[in-house]
XYZ file of C-alpha atoms in Angstrom:
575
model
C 6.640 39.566 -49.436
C 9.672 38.999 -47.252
C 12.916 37.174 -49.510
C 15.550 34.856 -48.623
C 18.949 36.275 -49.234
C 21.868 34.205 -49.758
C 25.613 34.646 -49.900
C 28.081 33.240 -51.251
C 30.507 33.424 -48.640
C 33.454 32.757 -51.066
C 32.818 34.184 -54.413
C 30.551 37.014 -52.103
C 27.562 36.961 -54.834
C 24.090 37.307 -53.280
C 20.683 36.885 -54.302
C 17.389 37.564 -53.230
C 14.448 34.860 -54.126
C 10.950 34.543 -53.053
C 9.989 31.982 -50.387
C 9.053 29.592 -52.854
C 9.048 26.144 -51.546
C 9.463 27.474 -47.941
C 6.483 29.725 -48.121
C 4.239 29.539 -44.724
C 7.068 28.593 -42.809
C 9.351 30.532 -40.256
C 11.678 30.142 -37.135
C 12.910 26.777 -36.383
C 10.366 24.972 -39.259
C 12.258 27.188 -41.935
C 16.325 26.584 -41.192
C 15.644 23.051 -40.622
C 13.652 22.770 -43.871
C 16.486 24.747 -45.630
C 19.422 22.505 -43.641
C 17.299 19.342 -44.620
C 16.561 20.480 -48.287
C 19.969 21.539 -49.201
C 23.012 20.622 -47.246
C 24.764 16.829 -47.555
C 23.860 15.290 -44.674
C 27.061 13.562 -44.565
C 29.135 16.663 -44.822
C 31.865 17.761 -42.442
C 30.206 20.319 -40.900
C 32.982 22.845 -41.261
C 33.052 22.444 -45.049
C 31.613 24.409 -48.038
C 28.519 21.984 -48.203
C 26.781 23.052 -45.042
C 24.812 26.512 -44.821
C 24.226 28.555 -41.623
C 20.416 29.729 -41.734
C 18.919 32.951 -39.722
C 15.613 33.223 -39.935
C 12.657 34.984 -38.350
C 9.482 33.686 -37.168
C 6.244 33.506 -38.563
C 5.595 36.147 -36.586
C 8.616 38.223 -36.638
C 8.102 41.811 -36.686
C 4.684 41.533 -35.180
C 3.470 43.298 -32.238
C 2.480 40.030 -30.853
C 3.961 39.731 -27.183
C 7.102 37.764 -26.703
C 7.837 37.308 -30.762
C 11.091 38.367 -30.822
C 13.251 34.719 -31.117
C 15.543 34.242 -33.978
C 16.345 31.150 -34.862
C 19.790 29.753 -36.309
C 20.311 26.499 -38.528
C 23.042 24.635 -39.672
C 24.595 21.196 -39.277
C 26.389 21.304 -35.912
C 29.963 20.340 -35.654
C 29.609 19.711 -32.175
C 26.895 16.783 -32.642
C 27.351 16.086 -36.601
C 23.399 16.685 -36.715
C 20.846 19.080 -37.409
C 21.252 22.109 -35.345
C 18.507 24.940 -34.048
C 19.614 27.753 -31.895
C 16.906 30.169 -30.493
C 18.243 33.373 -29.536
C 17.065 36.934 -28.483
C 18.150 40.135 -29.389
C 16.809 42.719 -32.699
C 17.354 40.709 -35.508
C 13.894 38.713 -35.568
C 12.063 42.340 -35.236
C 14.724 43.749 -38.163
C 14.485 41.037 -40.805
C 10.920 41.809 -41.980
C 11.574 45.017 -41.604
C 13.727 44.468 -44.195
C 11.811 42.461 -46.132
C 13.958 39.573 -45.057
C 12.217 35.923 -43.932
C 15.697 34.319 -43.836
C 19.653 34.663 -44.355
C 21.578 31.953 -45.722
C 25.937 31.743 -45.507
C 26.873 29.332 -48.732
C 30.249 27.635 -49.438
C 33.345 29.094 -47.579
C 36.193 30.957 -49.019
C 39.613 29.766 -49.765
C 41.977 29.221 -46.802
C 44.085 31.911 -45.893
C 41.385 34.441 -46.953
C 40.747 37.510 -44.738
C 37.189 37.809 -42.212
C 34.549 40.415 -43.614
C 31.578 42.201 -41.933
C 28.707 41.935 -44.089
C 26.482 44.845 -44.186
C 23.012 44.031 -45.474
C 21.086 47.308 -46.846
C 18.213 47.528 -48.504
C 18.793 45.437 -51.768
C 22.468 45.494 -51.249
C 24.832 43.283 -49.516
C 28.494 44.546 -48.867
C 31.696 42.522 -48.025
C 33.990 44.992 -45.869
C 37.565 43.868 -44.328
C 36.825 42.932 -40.522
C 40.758 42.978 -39.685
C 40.341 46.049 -37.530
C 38.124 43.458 -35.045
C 39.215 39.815 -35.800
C 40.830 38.413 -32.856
C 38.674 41.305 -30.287
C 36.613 40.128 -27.639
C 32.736 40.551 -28.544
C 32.111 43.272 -26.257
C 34.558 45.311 -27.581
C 34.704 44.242 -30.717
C 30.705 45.383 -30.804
C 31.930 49.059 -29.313
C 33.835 49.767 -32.461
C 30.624 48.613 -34.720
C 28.839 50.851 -32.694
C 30.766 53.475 -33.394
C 31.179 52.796 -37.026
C 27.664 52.436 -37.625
C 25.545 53.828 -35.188
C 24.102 53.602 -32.221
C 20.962 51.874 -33.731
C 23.113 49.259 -35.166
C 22.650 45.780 -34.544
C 24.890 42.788 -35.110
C 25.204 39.093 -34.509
C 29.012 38.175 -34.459
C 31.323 35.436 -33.690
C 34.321 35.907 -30.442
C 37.659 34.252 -30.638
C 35.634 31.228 -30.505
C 34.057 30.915 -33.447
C 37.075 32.725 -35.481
C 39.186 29.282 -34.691
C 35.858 27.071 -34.676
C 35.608 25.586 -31.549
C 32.834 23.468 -31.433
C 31.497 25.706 -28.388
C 31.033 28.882 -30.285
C 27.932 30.596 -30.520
C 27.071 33.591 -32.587
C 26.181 36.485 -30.098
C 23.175 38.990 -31.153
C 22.930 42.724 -30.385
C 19.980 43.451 -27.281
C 17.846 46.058 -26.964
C 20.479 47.620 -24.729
C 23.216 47.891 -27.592
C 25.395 44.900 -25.725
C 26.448 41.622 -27.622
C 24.796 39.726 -24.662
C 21.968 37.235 -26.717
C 23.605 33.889 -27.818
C 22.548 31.373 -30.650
C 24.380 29.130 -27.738
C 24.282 25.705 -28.589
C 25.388 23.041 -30.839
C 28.547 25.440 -32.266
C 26.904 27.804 -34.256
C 29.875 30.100 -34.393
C 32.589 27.897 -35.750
C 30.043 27.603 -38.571
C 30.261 31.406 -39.170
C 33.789 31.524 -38.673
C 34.446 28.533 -41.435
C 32.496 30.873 -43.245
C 34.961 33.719 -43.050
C 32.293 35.960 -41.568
C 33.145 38.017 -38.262
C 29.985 40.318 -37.928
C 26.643 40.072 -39.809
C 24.996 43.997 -39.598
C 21.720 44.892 -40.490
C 20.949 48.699 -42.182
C 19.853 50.782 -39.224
C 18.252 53.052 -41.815
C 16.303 50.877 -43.425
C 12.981 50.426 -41.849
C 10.245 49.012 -43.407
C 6.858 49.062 -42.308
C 5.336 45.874 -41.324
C 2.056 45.047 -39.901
C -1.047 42.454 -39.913
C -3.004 41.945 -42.888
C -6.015 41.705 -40.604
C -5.322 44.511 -38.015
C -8.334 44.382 -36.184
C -8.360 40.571 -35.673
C -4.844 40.708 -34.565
C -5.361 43.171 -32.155
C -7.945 41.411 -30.673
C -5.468 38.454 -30.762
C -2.900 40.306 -29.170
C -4.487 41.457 -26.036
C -6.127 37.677 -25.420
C -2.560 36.764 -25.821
C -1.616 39.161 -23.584
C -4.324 38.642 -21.026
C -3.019 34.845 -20.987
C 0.518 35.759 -20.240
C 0.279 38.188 -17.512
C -2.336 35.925 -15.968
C -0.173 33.065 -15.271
C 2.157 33.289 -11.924
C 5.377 31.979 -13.676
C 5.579 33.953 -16.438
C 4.170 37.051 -14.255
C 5.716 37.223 -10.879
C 8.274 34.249 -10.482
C 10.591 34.753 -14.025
C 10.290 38.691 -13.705
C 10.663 38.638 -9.977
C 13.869 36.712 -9.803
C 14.958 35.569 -13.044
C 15.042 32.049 -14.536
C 17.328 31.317 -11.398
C 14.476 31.407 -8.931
C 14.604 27.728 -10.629
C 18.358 27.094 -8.273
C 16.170 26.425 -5.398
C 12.964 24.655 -6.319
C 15.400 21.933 -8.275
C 17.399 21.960 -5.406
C 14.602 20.857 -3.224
C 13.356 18.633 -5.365
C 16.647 16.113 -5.717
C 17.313 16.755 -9.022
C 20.222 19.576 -9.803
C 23.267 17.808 -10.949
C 26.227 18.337 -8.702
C 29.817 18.019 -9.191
C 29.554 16.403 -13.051
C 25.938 14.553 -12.246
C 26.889 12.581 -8.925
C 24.816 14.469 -6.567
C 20.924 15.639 -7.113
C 21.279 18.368 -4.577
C 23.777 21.040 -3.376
C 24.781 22.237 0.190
C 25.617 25.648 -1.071
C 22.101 26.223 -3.461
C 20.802 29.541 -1.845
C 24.427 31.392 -2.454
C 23.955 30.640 -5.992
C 19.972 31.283 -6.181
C 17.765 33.453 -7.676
C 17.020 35.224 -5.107
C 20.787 35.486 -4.070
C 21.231 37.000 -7.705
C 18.255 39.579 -7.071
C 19.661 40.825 -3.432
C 22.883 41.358 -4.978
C 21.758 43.086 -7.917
C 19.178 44.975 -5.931
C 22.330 46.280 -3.638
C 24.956 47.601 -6.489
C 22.434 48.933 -8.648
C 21.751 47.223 -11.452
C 18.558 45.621 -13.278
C 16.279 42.778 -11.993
C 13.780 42.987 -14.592
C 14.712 43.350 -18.428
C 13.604 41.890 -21.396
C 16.079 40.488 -24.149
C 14.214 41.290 -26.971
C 11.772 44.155 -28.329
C 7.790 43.100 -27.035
C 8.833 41.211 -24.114
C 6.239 41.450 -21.284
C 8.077 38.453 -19.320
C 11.397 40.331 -18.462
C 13.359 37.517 -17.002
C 16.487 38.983 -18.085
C 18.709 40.561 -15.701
C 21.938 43.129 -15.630
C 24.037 42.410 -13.275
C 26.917 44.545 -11.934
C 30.043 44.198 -10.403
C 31.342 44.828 -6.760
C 32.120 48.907 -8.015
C 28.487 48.721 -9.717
C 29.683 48.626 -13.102
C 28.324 46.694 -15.454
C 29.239 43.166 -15.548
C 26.961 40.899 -17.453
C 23.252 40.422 -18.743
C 21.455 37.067 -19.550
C 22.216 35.996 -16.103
C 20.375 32.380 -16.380
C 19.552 29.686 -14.510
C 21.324 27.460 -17.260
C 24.347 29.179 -16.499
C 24.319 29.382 -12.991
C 23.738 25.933 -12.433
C 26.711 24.423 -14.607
C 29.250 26.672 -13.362
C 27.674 26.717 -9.446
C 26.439 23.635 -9.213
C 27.819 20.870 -11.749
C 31.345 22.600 -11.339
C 30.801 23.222 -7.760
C 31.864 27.205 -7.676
C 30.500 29.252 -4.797
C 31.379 32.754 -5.347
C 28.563 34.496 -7.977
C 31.067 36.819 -8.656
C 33.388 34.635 -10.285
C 30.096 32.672 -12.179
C 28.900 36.031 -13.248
C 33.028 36.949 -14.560
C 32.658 33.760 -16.437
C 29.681 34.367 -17.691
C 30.316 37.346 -18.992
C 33.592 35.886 -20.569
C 32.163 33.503 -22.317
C 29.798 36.138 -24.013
C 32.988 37.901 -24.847
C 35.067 35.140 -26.559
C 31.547 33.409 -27.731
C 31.377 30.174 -26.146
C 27.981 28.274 -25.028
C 28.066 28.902 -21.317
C 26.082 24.913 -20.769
C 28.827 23.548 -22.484
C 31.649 25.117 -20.628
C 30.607 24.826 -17.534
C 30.189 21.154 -18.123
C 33.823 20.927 -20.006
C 35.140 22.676 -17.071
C 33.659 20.302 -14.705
C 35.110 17.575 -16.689
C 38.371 19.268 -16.070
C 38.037 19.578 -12.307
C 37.448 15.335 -12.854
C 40.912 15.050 -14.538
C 42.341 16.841 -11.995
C 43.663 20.044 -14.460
C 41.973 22.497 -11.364
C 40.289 21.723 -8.002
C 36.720 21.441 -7.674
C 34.477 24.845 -7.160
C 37.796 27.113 -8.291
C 36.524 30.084 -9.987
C 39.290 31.414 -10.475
C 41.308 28.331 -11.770
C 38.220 28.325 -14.537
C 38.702 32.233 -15.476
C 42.521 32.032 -16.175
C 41.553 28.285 -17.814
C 38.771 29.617 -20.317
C 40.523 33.211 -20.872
C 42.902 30.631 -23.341
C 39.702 30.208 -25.716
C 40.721 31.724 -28.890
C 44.450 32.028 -28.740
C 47.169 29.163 -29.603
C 47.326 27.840 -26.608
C 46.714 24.263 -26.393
C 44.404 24.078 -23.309
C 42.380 26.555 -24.848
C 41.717 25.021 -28.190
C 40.324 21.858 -25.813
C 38.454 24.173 -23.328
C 36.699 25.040 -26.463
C 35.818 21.906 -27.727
C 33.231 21.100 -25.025
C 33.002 18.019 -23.123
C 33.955 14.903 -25.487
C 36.666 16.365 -26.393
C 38.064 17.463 -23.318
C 37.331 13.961 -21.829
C 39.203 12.459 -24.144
C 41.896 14.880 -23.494
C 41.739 14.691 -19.983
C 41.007 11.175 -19.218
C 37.929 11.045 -18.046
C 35.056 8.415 -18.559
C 32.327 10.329 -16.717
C 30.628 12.466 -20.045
C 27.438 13.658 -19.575
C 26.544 13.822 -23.154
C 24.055 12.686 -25.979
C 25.100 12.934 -29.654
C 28.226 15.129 -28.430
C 26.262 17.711 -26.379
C 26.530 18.098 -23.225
C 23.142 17.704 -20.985
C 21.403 20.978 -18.994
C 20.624 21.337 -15.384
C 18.463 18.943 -14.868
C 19.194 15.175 -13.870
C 17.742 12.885 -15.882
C 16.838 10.055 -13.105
C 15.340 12.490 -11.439
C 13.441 14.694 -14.209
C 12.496 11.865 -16.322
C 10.169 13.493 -18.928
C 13.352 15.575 -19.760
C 15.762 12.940 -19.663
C 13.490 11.359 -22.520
C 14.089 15.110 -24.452
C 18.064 14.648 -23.659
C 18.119 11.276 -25.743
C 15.115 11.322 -28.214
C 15.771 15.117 -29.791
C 17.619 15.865 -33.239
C 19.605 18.005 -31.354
C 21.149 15.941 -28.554
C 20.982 16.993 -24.756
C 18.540 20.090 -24.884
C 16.146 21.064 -22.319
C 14.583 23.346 -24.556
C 13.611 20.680 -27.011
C 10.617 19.688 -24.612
C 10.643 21.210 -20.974
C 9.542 18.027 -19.031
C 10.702 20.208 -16.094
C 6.844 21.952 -16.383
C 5.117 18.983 -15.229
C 7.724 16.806 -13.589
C 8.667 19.011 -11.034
C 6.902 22.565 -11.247
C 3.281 20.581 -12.111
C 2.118 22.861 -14.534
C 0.008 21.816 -17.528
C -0.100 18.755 -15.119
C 1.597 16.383 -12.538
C 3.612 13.540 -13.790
C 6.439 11.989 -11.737
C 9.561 12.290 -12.685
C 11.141 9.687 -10.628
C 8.886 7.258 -12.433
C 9.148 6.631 -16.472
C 5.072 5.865 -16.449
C 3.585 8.549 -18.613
C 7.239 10.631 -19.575
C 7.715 9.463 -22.767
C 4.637 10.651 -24.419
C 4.451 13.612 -22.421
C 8.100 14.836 -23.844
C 6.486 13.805 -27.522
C 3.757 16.128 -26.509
C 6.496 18.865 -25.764
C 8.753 18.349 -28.527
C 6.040 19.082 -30.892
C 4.482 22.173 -29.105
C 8.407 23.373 -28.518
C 9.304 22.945 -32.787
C 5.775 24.828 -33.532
C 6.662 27.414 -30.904
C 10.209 28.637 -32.302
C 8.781 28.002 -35.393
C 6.747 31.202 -34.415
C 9.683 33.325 -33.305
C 7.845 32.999 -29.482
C 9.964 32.806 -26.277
C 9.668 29.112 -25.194
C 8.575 30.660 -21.485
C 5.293 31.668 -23.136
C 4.491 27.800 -22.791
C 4.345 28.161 -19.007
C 0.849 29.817 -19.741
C -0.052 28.095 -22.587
C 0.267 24.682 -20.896
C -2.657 26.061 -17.952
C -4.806 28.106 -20.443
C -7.844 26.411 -22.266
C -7.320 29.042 -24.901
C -3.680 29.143 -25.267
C -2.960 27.667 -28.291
C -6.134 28.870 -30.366
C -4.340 32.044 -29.266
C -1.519 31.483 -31.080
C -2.781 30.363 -34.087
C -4.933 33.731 -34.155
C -1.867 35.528 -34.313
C -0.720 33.667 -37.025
C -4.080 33.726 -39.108
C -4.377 37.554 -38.665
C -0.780 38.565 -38.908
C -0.142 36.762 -42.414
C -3.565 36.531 -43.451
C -3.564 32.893 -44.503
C -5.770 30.227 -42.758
C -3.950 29.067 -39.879
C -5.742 26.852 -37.027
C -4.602 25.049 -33.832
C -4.360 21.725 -36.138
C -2.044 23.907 -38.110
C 0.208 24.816 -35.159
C 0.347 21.195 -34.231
C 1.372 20.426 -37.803
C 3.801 23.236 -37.929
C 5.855 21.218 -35.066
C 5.637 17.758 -36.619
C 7.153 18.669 -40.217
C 9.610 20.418 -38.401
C 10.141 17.355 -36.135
C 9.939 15.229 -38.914
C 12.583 17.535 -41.218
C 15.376 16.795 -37.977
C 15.179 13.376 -37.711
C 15.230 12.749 -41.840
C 18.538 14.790 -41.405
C 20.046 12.877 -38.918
C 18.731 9.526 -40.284
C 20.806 10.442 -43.493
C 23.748 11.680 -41.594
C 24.197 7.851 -39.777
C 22.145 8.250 -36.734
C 20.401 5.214 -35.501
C 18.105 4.313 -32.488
C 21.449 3.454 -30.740
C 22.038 7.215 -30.345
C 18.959 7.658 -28.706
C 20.118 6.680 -25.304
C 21.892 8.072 -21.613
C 25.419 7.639 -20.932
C 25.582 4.300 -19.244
C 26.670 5.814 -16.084
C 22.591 7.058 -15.365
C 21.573 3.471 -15.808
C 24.072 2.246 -12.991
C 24.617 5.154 -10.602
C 21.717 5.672 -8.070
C 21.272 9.148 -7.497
C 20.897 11.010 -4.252
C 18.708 11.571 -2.018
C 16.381 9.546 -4.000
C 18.273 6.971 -4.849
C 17.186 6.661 -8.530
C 18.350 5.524 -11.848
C 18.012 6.037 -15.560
C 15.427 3.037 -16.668
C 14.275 3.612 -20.061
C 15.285 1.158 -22.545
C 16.242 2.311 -25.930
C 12.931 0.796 -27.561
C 10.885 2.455 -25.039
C 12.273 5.802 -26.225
C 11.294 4.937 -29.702
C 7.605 6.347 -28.532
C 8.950 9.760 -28.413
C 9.948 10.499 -31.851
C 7.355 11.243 -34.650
């Protein structure tokens, strides 16, 4: 049965223990179990009390389509609450192959120690000196592991970021295409890992386990429904592998409700330079990749290489996310400069959301003009050195407003909000204020039936219906990282009868253990359930559950709406 290993990040003593009291739990259910369980929830989050968790899903190492999400846990010290960040990449696939459910990083080592690269073998975990790449970039930085261990190593590391904790810093996984390009992006993961003294986290390429259902014939039968489900659904079948999770630039656009210039406009003049099918023609015409997946057993592909003017590689994990804060919220025009700063904050390890929101908030205080790319490239290429701007570039958005003097902070528990407005995409505006984890999208997609009507049609210029439709989300989102799925695999679920029976097939066959849709439901709520306990303890009230003020008094364009959800209302979302 697959152990939890644990270091001890300053006296570097490991152990290996069964699953214990976390047994039948994986993904996002298991690190926020662990973080509930066992760290202070009043501790700094930079101190030797908290833990950083990596953990695999329930159905990690499967063959099951679109399984390959890792999922990372730890107090954040960007919100001072429970964190889960869902990234790609090998490690979810790797873990059980190494009989591995989970990785925990204890207490911290004394200051002034070195960084180390932990190898993990089979058994066996060694501290080695990381001098030879503290201080390098990610991307080359990853070259030299590469070359030290083979090219069927894989990695998740911490940039110049997370080495001097910046409260941006995300820890950056190894993809299928031996780049550091996956991200554990929000909520400062990586200043977590660099507190922790750890630069690079490498997994044994030799060892190799083998791993497969206890019930092989019920999972395959599983696995091709599941299948059948996902390549039968438009989105997740023609739309995210045709163009990318920016083919969303446009149909936002159009619909009033992508934030401009720091949230004061809900649509853009210059949306199509900056779309996903801008992206596609561009990457179509130097050569590089449309279609790639950002984990092993993807059948989505919405990933993306895209290369320079030459054709040389720039950057991968082109998304929608990304394109949005730093071409729409921070008003640049030129994708070649968003796609150099994209790629740059992959190399110093820096959640791309957050910093194109902090730089926005920058262009507000007047540090650079509005929509200048390259203003932002020499700004962010600061992040990780001693240079003063840089160490508040990193810091996100509270922190630079405060720097910077500006009021305008589109934030909720210290994280900075996605590209959606919240007047105008009310089911996810609920998500931005009710979730453990402050401003995420991902924490309930409201999007899918606000504006792109699947699973069903509510308005999202009307609070009637949002707030239990977001509840609805936010459990079907904790249950589905809990799985180690790709959160697009919802797209399908929400318009098949059969989609989550589906899922909990998987799960039954794969482990062997009765597991029904009830269960899956379940699985969500604990995990739900686990966050808010956390933040409860760490001082959160109802009073963080709430919108800047500024969305309650600023009408946004074209449609002229506000933010009108009272506090109490928002109570309805939680569990």
């Amino acid at each position: 049965m697959p152990k939890i290993l644990r270091i001890n990040t300053r006296t570097k003593e490991y152990t290996y223990e069964d699953a214990g009291k976390y047994a039948n739990l994986g993904g996002r259910a298991l690190t926020s179990r662990i973080i509930n369980t066992e760290v202070p929830a009043d501790c700094h989050p930079l101190s030797a009390e908290n833990k950083l968790v990596i953990a695999t899903g329930l159905l990690g190492g499967s063959t099951a389509a679109n399984s390959g999400r890792v999922s990372v846990g730890t107090k954040s010290p960007l919100t001072k609450g429970i964190k889960e960040s869902n990234s790609g990449g090998l490690f979810a696939h790797k873990m059980p192959k190494m009989d591995l459910l989970a990785i925990i990083l204890e207490d911290k080592p004394e200051e002034g120690a070195p960084f180390s690269t932990l190898f993990i073998s089979d058994g066996k975990v060694t501290f080695k000196d990381a001098t030879p790449i503290v201080g390098m970039d990610n991307y080359p930085a990853h070259d030299k592991l590469l070359a030290e261990y083979g090219d069927k190593m894989m990695a998740a590391m911490i940039g110049p970021a997370g080495e001097t904790q910046r409260l941006t810093a995300t820890i950056q996984f190894t993809d299928p295409y031996k780049r550091p390009a996956r991200s554990a992006g929000r909520g400062g993961t990586g200043a977590v890992m660099g507190s922790k003294k750890i630069k690079a986290i490498i997994l044994d390429p030799e060892v190799n386990n083998k791993v497969g259902a206890v019930d092989a014939e019920a999972f395959k039968t599983a696995r091709k429904t599941w299948v059948d489900i996902l390549q039968g659904h438009p989105v997740t079948s023609q739309g995210l592998p045709g163009f990318g999770t920016s083919i969303l630039v446009n149909v936002v656009n159009e619909a009033g409700a992508l934030p401009g210039k720091n949230f004061r406009l809900g649509q853009i003049e210059h949306a199509a330079d900056i779309s996903g099918e801008k992206i596609a023609e561009v990457i179509t015409a130097r050569g590089g990749k449309t279609t790639e997946g950002c984990h092993v057993g993807c059948v989505i592909q919405c990933s993306q290489q895209y290369n320079d003017a030459k054709g040389e590689y720039l950057t991968s994990g082109f998304e929608y996310e990304t394109v949005w804060a730093l071409g729409a919220n921070a008003m640049i025009k030129d994708i070649d400069d968003i796609a150099v700063i994209d790629r740059l904050c992959d190399d110093k390890g820096m959640d791309t959301i957050e910093v194109g929101n902090t730089l926005a908030i920058a262009m507000d205080g007047g540090i650079i003009p509005w929509g200048d790319g390259k203003a932002s490239i020499e700004l962010l290429s600061k992040v990780g050195t001693k240079d003063p701007m840089g160490m508040i570039m990193g810091n996100g958005v509270d922190f630079a407003g405060a720097a910077f003097g500006v009021d305008r902070l589109p934030t909720v528990k210290g994280q900075s909000m996605p590209a959606y407005d919240p007047r105008a995409v009310k089911g996810v505006g609920v998500t931005y204020a009710t979730s453990a984890m402050g401003a995420d999208h991902t924490a309930g997609y409201g999007v899918a039936q606000n504006i792109l009507k699947v699973g069903g049609d509510i308005d999202g210029l009307k609070k009637e219906g949002n707030v239990e439709l977001s509840k609805n989300l936010q459990i079907a989102t904790a249950a589905i990282d809990s799985m180690g799925f790709c959160l697009f695999v919802a797209f399908a679920v929400l318009d098949a009868p059969n989609g989550v029976q589906a899922m909990a097939d998987l799960v039954q066959a794969y482990t062997g253990k009765p597991f029904s849709a009830d269960d899956l439901v379940n699985l969500g709520v604990n995990c739900l359930k686990d966050e808010q306990a956390f933040n409860e303890r760490a001082g959160f009230t109802k009073m963080d559950d709430k919108l800047p003020r500024f969305f309650e008094t600023d009408p946004l364009p074209p449609h002229g709406v506000v933010w009108d959800l009272s506090v109490d209302e928002l109570q309805g979302a939680k569990v």
